[in-house]
Coordinates of C-alpha atoms in Angstrom, one line a residue:
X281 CA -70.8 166.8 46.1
X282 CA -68.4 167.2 42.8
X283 CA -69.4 168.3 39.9
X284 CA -67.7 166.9 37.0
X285 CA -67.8 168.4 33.2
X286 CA -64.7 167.4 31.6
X287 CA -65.6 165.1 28.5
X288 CA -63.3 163.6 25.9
X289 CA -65.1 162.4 22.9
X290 CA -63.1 160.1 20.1
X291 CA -64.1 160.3 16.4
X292 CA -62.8 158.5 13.3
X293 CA -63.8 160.9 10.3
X294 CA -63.1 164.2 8.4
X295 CA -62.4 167.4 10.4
X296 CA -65.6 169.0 9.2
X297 CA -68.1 166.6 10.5
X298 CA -66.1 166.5 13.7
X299 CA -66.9 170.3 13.5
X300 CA -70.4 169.7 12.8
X301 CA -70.5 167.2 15.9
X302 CA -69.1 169.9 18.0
X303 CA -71.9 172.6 17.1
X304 CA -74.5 170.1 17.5
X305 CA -73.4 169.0 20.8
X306 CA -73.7 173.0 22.0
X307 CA -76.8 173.4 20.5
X308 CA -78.2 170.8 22.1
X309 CA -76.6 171.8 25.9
X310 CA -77.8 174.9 25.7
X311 CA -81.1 174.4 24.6
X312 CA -82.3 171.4 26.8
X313 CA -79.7 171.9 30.0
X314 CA -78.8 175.4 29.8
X315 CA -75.6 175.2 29.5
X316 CA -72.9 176.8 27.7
X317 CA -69.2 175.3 26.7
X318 CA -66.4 177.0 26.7
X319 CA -64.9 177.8 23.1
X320 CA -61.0 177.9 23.8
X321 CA -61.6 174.4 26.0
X322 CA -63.8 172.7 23.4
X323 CA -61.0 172.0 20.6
X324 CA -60.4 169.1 18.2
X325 CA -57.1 167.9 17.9
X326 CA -55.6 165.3 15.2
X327 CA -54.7 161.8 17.3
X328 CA -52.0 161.3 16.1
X329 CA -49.8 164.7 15.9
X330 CA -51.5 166.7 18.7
X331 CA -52.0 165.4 21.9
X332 CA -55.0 165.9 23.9
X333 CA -55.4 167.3 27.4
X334 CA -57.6 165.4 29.6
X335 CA -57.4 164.7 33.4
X336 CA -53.6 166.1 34.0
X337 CA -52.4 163.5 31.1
X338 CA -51.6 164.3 27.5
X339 CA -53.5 161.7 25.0
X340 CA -52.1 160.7 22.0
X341 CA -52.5 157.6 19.2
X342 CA -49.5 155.8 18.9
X343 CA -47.6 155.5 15.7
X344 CA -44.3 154.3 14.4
X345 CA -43.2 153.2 10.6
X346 CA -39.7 151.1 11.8
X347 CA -39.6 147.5 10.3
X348 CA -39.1 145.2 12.4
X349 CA -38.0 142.5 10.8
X350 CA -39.9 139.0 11.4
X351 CA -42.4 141.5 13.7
X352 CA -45.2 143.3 12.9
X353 CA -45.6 147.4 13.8
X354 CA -48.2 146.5 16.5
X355 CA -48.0 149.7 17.7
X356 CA -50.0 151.8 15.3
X357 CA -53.4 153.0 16.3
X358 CA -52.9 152.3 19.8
X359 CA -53.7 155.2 22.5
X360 CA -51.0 156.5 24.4
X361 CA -50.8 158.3 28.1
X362 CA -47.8 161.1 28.8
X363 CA -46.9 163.0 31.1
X364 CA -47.0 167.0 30.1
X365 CA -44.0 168.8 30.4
X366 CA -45.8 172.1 31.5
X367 CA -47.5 169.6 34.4
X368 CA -43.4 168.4 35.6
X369 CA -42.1 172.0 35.3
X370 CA -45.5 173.1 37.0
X371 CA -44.7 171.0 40.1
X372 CA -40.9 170.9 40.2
X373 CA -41.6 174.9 40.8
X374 CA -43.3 174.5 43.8
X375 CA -39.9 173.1 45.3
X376 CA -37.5 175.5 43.6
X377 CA -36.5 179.5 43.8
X378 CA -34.7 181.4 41.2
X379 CA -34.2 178.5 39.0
X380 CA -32.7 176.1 41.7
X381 CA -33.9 173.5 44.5
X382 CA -34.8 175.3 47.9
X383 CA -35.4 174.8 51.2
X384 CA -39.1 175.0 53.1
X385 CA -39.1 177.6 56.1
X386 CA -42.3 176.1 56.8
X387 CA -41.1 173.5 57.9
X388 CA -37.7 173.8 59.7
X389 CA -39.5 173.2 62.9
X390 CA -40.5 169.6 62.5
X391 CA -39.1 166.6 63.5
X392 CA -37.2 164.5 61.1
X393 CA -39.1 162.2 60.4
X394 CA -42.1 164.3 59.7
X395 CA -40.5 166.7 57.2
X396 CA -39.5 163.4 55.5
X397 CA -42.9 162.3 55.5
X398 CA -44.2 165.3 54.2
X399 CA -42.2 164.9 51.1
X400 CA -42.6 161.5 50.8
X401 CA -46.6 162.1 50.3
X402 CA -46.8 164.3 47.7
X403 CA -43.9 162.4 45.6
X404 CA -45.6 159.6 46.4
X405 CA -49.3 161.0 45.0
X406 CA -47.9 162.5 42.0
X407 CA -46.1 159.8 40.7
X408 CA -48.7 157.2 41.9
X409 CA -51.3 158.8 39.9
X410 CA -49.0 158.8 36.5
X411 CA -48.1 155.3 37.3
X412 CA -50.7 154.9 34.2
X413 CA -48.2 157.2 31.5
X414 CA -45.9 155.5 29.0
X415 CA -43.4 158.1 29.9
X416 CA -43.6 158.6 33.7
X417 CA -40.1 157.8 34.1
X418 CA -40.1 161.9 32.7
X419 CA -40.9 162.6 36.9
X420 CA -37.2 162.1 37.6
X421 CA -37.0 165.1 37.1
X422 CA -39.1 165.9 39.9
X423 CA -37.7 163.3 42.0
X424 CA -34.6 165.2 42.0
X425 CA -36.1 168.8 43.0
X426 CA -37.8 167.5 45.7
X427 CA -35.1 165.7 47.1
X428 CA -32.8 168.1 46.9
X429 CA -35.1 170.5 48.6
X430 CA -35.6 168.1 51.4
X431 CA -32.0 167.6 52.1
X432 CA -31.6 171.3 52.2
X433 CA -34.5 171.9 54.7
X434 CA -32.8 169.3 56.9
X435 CA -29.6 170.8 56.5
X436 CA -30.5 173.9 57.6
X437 CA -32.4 172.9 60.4
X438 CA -29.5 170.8 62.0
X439 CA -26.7 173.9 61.0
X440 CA -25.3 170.5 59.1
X441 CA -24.5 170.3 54.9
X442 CA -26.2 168.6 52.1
X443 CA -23.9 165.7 51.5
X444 CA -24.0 165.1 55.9
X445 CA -28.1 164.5 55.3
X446 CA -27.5 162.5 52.1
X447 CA -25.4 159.8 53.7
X448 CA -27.0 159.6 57.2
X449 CA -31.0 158.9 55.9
X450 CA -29.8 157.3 52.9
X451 CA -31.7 153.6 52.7
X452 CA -32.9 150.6 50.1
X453 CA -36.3 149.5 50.0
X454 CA -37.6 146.1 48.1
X455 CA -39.8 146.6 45.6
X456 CA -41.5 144.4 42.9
X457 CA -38.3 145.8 40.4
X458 CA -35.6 145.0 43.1
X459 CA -33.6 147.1 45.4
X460 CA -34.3 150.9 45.3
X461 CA -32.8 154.1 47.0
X462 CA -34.6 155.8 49.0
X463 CA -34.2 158.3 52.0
X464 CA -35.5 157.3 55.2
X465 CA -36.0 159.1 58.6
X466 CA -36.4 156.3 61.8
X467 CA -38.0 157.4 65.1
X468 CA -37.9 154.0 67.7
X469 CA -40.6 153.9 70.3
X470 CA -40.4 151.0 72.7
X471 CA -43.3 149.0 73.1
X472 CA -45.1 150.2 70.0
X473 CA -44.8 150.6 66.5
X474 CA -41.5 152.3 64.5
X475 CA -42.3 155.7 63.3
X476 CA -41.3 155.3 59.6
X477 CA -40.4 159.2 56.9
X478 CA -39.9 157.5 53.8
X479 CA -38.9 159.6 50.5
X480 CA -38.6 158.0 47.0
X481 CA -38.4 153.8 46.7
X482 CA -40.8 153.9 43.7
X483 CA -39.9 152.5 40.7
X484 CA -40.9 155.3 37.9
X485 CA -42.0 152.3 35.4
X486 CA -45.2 152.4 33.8
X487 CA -47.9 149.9 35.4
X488 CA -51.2 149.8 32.8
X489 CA -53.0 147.7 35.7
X490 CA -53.1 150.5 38.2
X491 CA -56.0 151.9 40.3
X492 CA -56.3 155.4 40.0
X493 CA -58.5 156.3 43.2
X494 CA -60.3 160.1 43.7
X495 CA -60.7 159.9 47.7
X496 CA -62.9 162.1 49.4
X497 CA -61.2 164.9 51.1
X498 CA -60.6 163.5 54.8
X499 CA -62.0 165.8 58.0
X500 CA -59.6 168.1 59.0
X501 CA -58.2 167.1 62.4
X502 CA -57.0 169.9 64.8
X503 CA -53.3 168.7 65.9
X504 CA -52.0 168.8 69.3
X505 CA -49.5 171.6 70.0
X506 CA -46.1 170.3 69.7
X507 CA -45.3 171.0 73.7
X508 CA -48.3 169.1 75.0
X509 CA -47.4 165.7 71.9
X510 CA -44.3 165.7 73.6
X511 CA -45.1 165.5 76.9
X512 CA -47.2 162.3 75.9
X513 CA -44.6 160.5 74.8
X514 CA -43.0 160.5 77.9
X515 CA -40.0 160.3 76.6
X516 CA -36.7 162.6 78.1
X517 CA -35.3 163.9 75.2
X518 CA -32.0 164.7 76.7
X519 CA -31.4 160.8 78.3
X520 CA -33.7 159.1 75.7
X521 CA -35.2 157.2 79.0
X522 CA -38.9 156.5 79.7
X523 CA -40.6 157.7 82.7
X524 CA -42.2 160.8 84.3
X525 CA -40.7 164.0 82.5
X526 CA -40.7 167.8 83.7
X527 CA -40.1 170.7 81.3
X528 CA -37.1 173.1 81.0
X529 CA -37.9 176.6 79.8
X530 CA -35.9 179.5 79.1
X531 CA -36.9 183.2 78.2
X532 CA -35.3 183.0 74.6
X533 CA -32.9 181.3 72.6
X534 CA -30.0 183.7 73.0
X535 CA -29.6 183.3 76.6
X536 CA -28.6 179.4 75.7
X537 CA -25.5 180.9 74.9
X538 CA -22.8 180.7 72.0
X539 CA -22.2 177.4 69.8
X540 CA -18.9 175.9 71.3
X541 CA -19.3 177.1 75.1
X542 CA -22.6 176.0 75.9
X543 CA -23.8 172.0 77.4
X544 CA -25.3 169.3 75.0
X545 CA -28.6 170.3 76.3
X546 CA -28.5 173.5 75.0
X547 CA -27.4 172.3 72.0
X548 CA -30.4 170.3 71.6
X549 CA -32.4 172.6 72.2
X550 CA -30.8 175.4 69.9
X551 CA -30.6 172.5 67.2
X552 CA -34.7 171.9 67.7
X553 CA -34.9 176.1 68.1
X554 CA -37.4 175.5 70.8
X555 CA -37.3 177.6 74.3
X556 CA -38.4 174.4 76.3
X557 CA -37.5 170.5 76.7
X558 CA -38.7 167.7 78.1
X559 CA -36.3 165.7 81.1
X560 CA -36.3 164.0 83.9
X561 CA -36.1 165.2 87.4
X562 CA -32.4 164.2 87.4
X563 CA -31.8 166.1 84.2
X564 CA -33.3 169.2 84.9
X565 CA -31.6 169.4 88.2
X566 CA -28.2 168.8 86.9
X567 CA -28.8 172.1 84.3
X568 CA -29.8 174.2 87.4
X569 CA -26.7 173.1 89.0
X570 CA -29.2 172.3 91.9
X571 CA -30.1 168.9 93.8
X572 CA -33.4 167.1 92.6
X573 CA -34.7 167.9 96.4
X574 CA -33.7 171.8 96.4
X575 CA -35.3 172.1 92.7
X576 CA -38.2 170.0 94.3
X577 CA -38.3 172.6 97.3
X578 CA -38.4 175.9 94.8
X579 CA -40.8 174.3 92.6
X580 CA -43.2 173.8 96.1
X581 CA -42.9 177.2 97.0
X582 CA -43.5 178.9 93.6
X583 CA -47.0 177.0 93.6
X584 CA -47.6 178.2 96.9
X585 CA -46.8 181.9 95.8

């Protein structure tokens, strides 16, 4: 269970009875629910030339003298939602170092797709949730940190530059404001549903009809290991084909050799910086430099040993 105590109270009168309101209101907490407030978060702020903080959003009453000629100033009085500064430079941080966009270490040994993903979700929930702001078109900002941090992580995972992962996952998606860039990570699996890393594609206009939704933290699932989700998929990473896989293992990474003399497969693997990968029979036989039926043989009489 939550427990919720944040409270913002509106009041159309002189500072000192909003004063008197305020002492009134702690006398009567702490006296019949034993409670206290807390003096530097109970404040009163003027409308109108201080915002208030409430929920992540900065609250404000709108106002604005320009004639418009033939129009009236409709405007005035009205309450307003904005995005704080400190709340964009607050989460642009957690995607920067020393001033500047950074890679994630954390995540250089994902696939694609997922790293893309990962992005994509907590863009996607930040901007989502100040769909309701006036100004939320002040998240560009953020928008660009993050995807310059994700371009980066790829990079450096791949050995490959910024600009190389700009152009290759570089996409449009439709949206109910047109066309939008996006960046977009595609992973194909025949016979079932295309895995799908989506960053960006969201119009930063403000929509006054959206839901804001508090979910319910989900169950934490424990995740396969990354050896044993790969040998599910059945898939041969080194062919791309279908069918019943084995598993290549070396001691460590430097014995694959130096970039330039070694086989595509140990590219692949160096790329991925894993010590093991999935092929076929066929595949594996050809890196031991071995028929399928010898390697068969060896494999035979290790298990007997």
């Amino acid at each position: 269970m939550r427990y919720a105590d944040d409270t913002l109270l509106g009041f159309a009168g002189p500072k000192e009875e909003a004063e008197e309101i305020k002492q009134r209101l702690a006398q009567f907490l702490h006296d019949e629910l034993k409670l206290e407030i807390s003096p530097e978060k109970t404040l009163i702020t003027h409308a109108r030339t201080q915002a208030a903080r409430f929920l992540g959003f900065d609250i404000t009453v709108h106002h604005n003298d320009r004639k418009i000629s033939g129009r009236r100033r409709s405007v005035n009085g009205t309450i307003g939602l904005r995005v704080p500064r400190s709340v964009v430079v607050a989460k642009q941080s957690q995607y920067m170092k020393r001033g500047k966009p950074a890679k994630r270490p954390e995540l250089l040994n994902q696939d694609d797709h997922v790293i893309m993903s990962t992005y994509g979700s907590e863009y996607r929930g930040i901007v989502q949730y100040y769909l309701l702001a006036g100004d939320v078109f002040r998240l560009a900002r953020l928008h660009w940190a993050m995807s310059a941090s994700m371009l980066m992580t790829l990079a450096n995972k791949h050995r490959s530059s910024f600009s190389k992962m700009a152009r290759k996952y570089k996409a449009t998606v439709e949206t109910p404001h047109g066309l939008r860039k996006c960046f977009e990570a595609r992973v194909e699996q025949p016979g079932r549903k295309t895995l799908i890393g989506r960053f960006g594609g969201i119009p930063l206009r403000q929509n006054k009809n959206t839901v804001v939704t508090d979910r319910q933290l989900a169950p934490v699932n424990i995740k396969r290991k990354k050896l044993v989700t790969r040998l599910l998929a059945g898939r041969r990473e080194a062919c791309g084909r279908v069918d019943e896989v084995e598993v290549h293992h070396v001691a460590k990474l430097a014995d694959l050799g130096r970039p330039g003399n070694r086989p595509p497969w140990a590219d692949l693997m160096a790329a991925r910086h894993r010590k093991t990968l999935v092929v076929c029979g066929s595949c594996h036989a050809d890196i031991h430099g071995r028929s399928v039926a010898a390697l068969a043989e060896q494999s035979l009489e290790s298990d007997v040993r």
